[in-house]
Amino acid sequence: MRAVAQRLFARHGFAAVSMRQIAAEVGVQAGALYNYTPDKQSLLFDIMRTHIEDALSGWAEEPKGQGAVAALSAFARFHIRFHFDRPETMFIANMELRNLTPENFAVIEAMRGRYEGKLQDILRAGVAEGVFAVPDLRLATMALLTMLTGVTTWYRDDGRLPRETVENIYCDMVQKAVAA
């Protein structure tokens, strides 16, 4: 049910998908879905929460290297790879925030803030080490995350460049953006 909802939300948008559509794709009556989830909002929240939890736990396990420059490169590579492998949840997590209830929005925003904080901590460390020139940590964090996440909107595995080449180029651009 969750996988079907995820696919439909990514393809058509949360607001355009009904519980009846999800049920039809799953192969059950619409009423049967409510044995597994209270409502469509809960499905959206679960997809987003799981996506961010997976990002946080994945980053926690990622080797970071020594120093801020290595950590920034590791973060950029992790972020790109993580989202390349999860295009549907990446799209939902970034485009469907507007459809969360205020309570669910607050939870997801706090979780996103923890993830964003990982990059901001790297940038702060780089400034302290004297290897990054970042006039505004929050602005730089958001700009870099937007750039790194954006690659997944245009990249195709059958395109001109392989993933590893894209990762390398993006790591170079990220480091130049903070004057590493």
mmCIF file of C-alpha atoms in Angstrom:
data_model
loop_
_atom_site.group_PDB
_atom_site.id
_atom_site.type_symbol
_atom_site.label_atom_id
_atom_site.label_comp_id
_atom_site.label_asym_id
_atom_site.label_seq_id
_atom_site.Cartn_x
_atom_site.Cartn_y
_atom_site.Cartn_z
ATOM 1 C CA MET A 1 0.000 0.000 0.000
ATOM 2 C CA ARG A 2 2.776 2.409 0.924
ATOM 3 C CA ALA A 3 4.738 1.615 -2.248
ATOM 4 C CA VAL A 4 1.642 2.155 -4.393
ATOM 5 C CA ALA A 5 0.817 5.427 -2.651
ATOM 6 C CA GLN A 6 4.421 6.564 -3.066
ATOM 7 C CA ARG A 7 4.393 5.805 -6.787
ATOM 8 C CA LEU A 8 1.047 7.543 -7.314
ATOM 9 C CA PHE A 9 1.980 10.601 -5.225
ATOM 10 C CA ALA A 10 5.237 10.974 -7.156
ATOM 11 C CA ARG A 11 3.554 10.536 -10.517
ATOM 12 C CA HIS A 12 0.347 12.558 -10.019
ATOM 13 C CA GLY A 13 0.840 14.612 -6.865
ATOM 14 C CA PHE A 14 -0.670 14.026 -3.454
ATOM 15 C CA ALA A 15 -3.755 16.191 -4.014
ATOM 16 C CA ALA A 16 -4.665 14.401 -7.261
ATOM 17 C CA VAL A 17 -4.554 10.886 -5.777
ATOM 18 C CA SER A 18 -7.532 9.421 -3.958
ATOM 19 C CA MET A 19 -7.720 6.559 -1.502
ATOM 20 C CA ARG A 20 -9.899 4.808 -4.097
ATOM 21 C CA GLN A 21 -7.047 5.010 -6.621
ATOM 22 C CA ILE A 22 -4.598 3.602 -4.100
ATOM 23 C CA ALA A 23 -7.007 0.803 -3.212
ATOM 24 C CA ALA A 24 -7.591 -0.031 -6.885
ATOM 25 C CA GLU A 25 -3.833 -0.279 -7.494
ATOM 26 C CA VAL A 26 -3.370 -2.426 -4.402
ATOM 27 C CA GLY A 27 -6.318 -4.609 -5.414
ATOM 28 C CA VAL A 28 -8.599 -4.057 -2.435
ATOM 29 C CA GLN A 29 -11.751 -2.112 -1.662
ATOM 30 C CA ALA A 30 -11.130 1.460 -0.514
ATOM 31 C CA GLY A 31 -12.525 0.700 2.936
ATOM 32 C CA ALA A 32 -9.931 -2.026 3.453
ATOM 33 C CA LEU A 33 -7.117 0.542 3.344
ATOM 34 C CA TYR A 34 -8.343 2.018 6.578
ATOM 35 C CA ASN A 35 -7.368 -1.201 8.335
ATOM 36 C CA TYR A 36 -3.756 -0.227 7.602
ATOM 37 C CA THR A 37 -3.739 3.560 7.690
ATOM 38 C CA PRO A 38 -6.051 6.165 9.174
ATOM 39 C CA ASP A 39 -5.972 8.345 6.045
ATOM 40 C CA LYS A 40 -4.046 9.573 3.013
ATOM 41 C CA GLN A 41 -2.286 12.230 5.117
ATOM 42 C CA SER A 42 -0.772 9.502 7.273
ATOM 43 C CA LEU A 43 0.620 7.805 4.177
ATOM 44 C CA LEU A 44 2.223 11.046 3.001
ATOM 45 C CA PHE A 45 3.668 11.739 6.433
ATOM 46 C CA ASP A 46 5.044 8.201 6.706
ATOM 47 C CA ILE A 47 6.733 8.430 3.300
ATOM 48 C CA MET A 48 8.354 11.755 4.173
ATOM 49 C CA ARG A 49 9.359 10.744 7.690
ATOM 50 C CA THR A 50 10.924 7.501 6.505
ATOM 51 C CA HIS A 51 12.823 9.322 3.758
ATOM 52 C CA ILE A 52 14.389 11.761 6.205
ATOM 53 C CA GLU A 53 15.053 9.090 8.826
ATOM 54 C CA ASP A 54 16.859 7.047 6.170
ATOM 55 C CA ALA A 55 18.898 10.084 5.133
ATOM 56 C CA LEU A 56 19.892 10.825 8.723
ATOM 57 C CA SER A 57 20.830 7.234 9.517
ATOM 58 C CA GLY A 58 22.620 6.807 6.182
ATOM 59 C CA TRP A 59 24.687 9.936 6.758
ATOM 60 C CA ALA A 60 25.520 8.796 10.296
ATOM 61 C CA GLU A 61 27.049 5.628 8.844
ATOM 62 C CA GLU A 62 28.889 7.356 5.989
ATOM 63 C CA PRO A 63 32.695 7.657 6.264
ATOM 64 C CA LYS A 64 33.507 11.350 6.501
ATOM 65 C CA GLY A 65 37.269 11.506 6.183
ATOM 66 C CA GLN A 66 39.478 13.952 8.046
ATOM 67 C CA GLY A 67 38.688 17.647 8.106
ATOM 68 C CA ALA A 68 35.929 19.813 6.734
ATOM 69 C CA VAL A 69 36.953 19.558 3.073
ATOM 70 C CA ALA A 70 36.740 15.753 3.166
ATOM 71 C CA ALA A 71 33.480 15.883 5.124
ATOM 72 C CA LEU A 72 31.952 18.302 2.608
ATOM 73 C CA SER A 73 32.919 16.032 -0.264
ATOM 74 C CA ALA A 74 31.514 13.013 1.587
ATOM 75 C CA PHE A 75 28.259 14.855 2.299
ATOM 76 C CA ALA A 76 27.847 15.946 -1.321
ATOM 77 C CA ARG A 77 28.468 12.431 -2.606
ATOM 78 C CA PHE A 78 26.164 10.885 -0.019
ATOM 79 C CA HIS A 79 23.350 13.346 -0.709
ATOM 80 C CA ILE A 80 23.523 12.828 -4.459
ATOM 81 C CA ARG A 81 23.724 9.020 -4.230
ATOM 82 C CA PHE A 82 20.981 8.836 -1.617
ATOM 83 C CA HIS A 83 18.591 10.827 -3.777
ATOM 84 C CA PHE A 84 19.593 9.156 -7.065
ATOM 85 C CA ASP A 85 18.496 5.880 -5.500
ATOM 86 C CA ARG A 86 15.175 7.303 -4.239
ATOM 87 C CA PRO A 87 13.709 9.548 -6.940
ATOM 88 C CA GLU A 88 10.092 9.087 -5.871
ATOM 89 C CA THR A 89 10.602 9.779 -2.186
ATOM 90 C CA MET A 90 12.982 12.639 -2.995
ATOM 91 C CA PHE A 91 10.304 14.247 -5.140
ATOM 92 C CA ILE A 92 7.601 13.728 -2.527
ATOM 93 C CA ALA A 93 9.775 14.941 0.366
ATOM 94 C CA ASN A 94 10.593 18.148 -1.471
ATOM 95 C CA MET A 95 7.389 18.912 -3.365
ATOM 96 C CA GLU A 96 4.576 17.789 -1.089
ATOM 97 C CA LEU A 97 5.380 19.747 2.067
ATOM 98 C CA ARG A 98 2.473 22.041 1.252
ATOM 99 C CA ASN A 99 0.070 19.130 1.668
ATOM 100 C CA LEU A 100 1.076 18.217 5.211
ATOM 101 C CA THR A 101 -1.130 19.174 8.129
ATOM 102 C CA PRO A 102 0.465 21.838 10.335
ATOM 103 C CA GLU A 103 1.331 19.226 12.964
ATOM 104 C CA ASN A 104 2.960 16.878 10.456
ATOM 105 C CA PHE A 105 4.694 19.798 8.761
ATOM 106 C CA ALA A 106 6.286 20.786 12.071
ATOM 107 C CA VAL A 107 7.629 17.259 12.595
ATOM 108 C CA ILE A 108 9.032 17.005 9.060
ATOM 109 C CA GLU A 109 10.548 20.491 9.207
ATOM 110 C CA ALA A 110 12.308 19.623 12.471
ATOM 111 C CA MET A 111 13.698 16.457 10.912
ATOM 112 C CA ARG A 112 14.794 18.329 7.803
ATOM 113 C CA GLY A 113 16.438 20.857 10.078
ATOM 114 C CA ARG A 114 18.497 18.088 11.693
ATOM 115 C CA TYR A 115 19.639 16.897 8.271
ATOM 116 C CA GLU A 116 20.410 20.436 7.089
ATOM 117 C CA GLY A 117 22.282 20.931 10.345
ATOM 118 C CA LYS A 118 24.720 18.183 9.355
ATOM 119 C CA LEU A 119 25.831 20.222 6.356
ATOM 120 C CA GLN A 120 25.792 23.453 8.316
ATOM 121 C CA ASP A 121 28.073 21.860 10.941
ATOM 122 C CA ILE A 122 30.530 20.878 8.191
ATOM 123 C CA LEU A 123 30.529 24.421 6.831
ATOM 124 C CA ARG A 124 30.981 25.873 10.330
ATOM 125 C CA ALA A 125 33.925 23.541 10.919
ATOM 126 C CA GLY A 126 35.444 24.563 7.593
ATOM 127 C CA VAL A 127 35.181 28.230 8.505
ATOM 128 C CA ALA A 128 36.788 27.492 11.889
ATOM 129 C CA GLU A 129 39.583 25.530 10.155
ATOM 130 C CA GLY A 130 40.106 28.466 7.798
ATOM 131 C CA VAL A 131 39.416 26.385 4.686
ATOM 132 C CA PHE A 132 35.942 27.734 3.809
ATOM 133 C CA ALA A 133 34.872 31.311 3.201
ATOM 134 C CA VAL A 134 31.149 31.354 3.940
ATOM 135 C CA PRO A 135 29.581 34.756 4.666
ATOM 136 C CA ASP A 136 26.274 33.258 5.863
ATOM 137 C CA LEU A 137 26.135 29.643 7.059
ATOM 138 C CA ARG A 138 22.374 29.205 6.732
ATOM 139 C CA LEU A 139 22.253 30.682 3.238
ATOM 140 C CA ALA A 140 25.209 28.592 2.080
ATOM 141 C CA THR A 141 23.633 25.455 3.562
ATOM 142 C CA MET A 142 20.359 26.000 1.748
ATOM 143 C CA ALA A 143 22.063 26.926 -1.536
ATOM 144 C CA LEU A 144 24.245 23.813 -1.485
ATOM 145 C CA LEU A 145 21.354 21.510 -0.572
ATOM 146 C CA THR A 146 19.260 22.976 -3.371
ATOM 147 C CA MET A 147 22.074 22.440 -5.844
ATOM 148 C CA LEU A 148 22.744 18.878 -4.676
ATOM 149 C CA THR A 149 19.088 17.893 -4.634
ATOM 150 C CA GLY A 150 18.446 19.531 -7.998
ATOM 151 C CA VAL A 151 20.724 17.116 -9.830
ATOM 152 C CA THR A 152 18.105 14.418 -9.390
ATOM 153 C CA THR A 153 15.543 16.386 -11.405
ATOM 154 C CA TRP A 154 17.534 16.203 -14.627
ATOM 155 C CA TYR A 155 19.971 13.299 -14.277
ATOM 156 C CA ARG A 156 19.219 10.082 -16.156
ATOM 157 C CA ASP A 157 21.213 6.855 -15.842
ATOM 158 C CA ASP A 158 21.146 6.492 -19.626
ATOM 159 C CA GLY A 159 22.364 10.060 -20.120
ATOM 160 C CA ARG A 160 25.698 11.441 -21.228
ATOM 161 C CA LEU A 161 27.536 11.184 -17.905
ATOM 162 C CA PRO A 162 27.733 8.297 -15.438
ATOM 163 C CA ARG A 163 26.773 8.901 -11.794
ATOM 164 C CA GLU A 164 30.365 8.889 -10.560
ATOM 165 C CA THR A 165 31.346 11.634 -13.005
ATOM 166 C CA VAL A 166 28.371 13.744 -11.937
ATOM 167 C CA GLU A 167 29.318 13.201 -8.267
ATOM 168 C CA ASN A 168 32.902 14.290 -8.978
ATOM 169 C CA ILE A 169 31.839 17.424 -10.843
ATOM 170 C CA TYR A 170 29.311 18.354 -8.164
ATOM 171 C CA CYS A 171 31.873 17.837 -5.390
ATOM 172 C CA ASP A 172 34.230 20.184 -7.197
ATOM 173 C CA MET A 173 31.467 22.791 -7.641
ATOM 174 C CA VAL A 174 30.404 22.511 -3.996
ATOM 175 C CA GLN A 175 33.951 23.045 -2.785
ATOM 176 C CA LYS A 176 34.412 26.036 -5.092
ATOM 177 C CA ALA A 177 31.136 27.509 -3.839
ATOM 178 C CA VAL A 178 32.570 27.687 -0.322
ATOM 179 C CA ALA A 179 36.024 28.678 -1.583
ATOM 180 C CA ALA A 180 37.600 25.431 -0.433
#
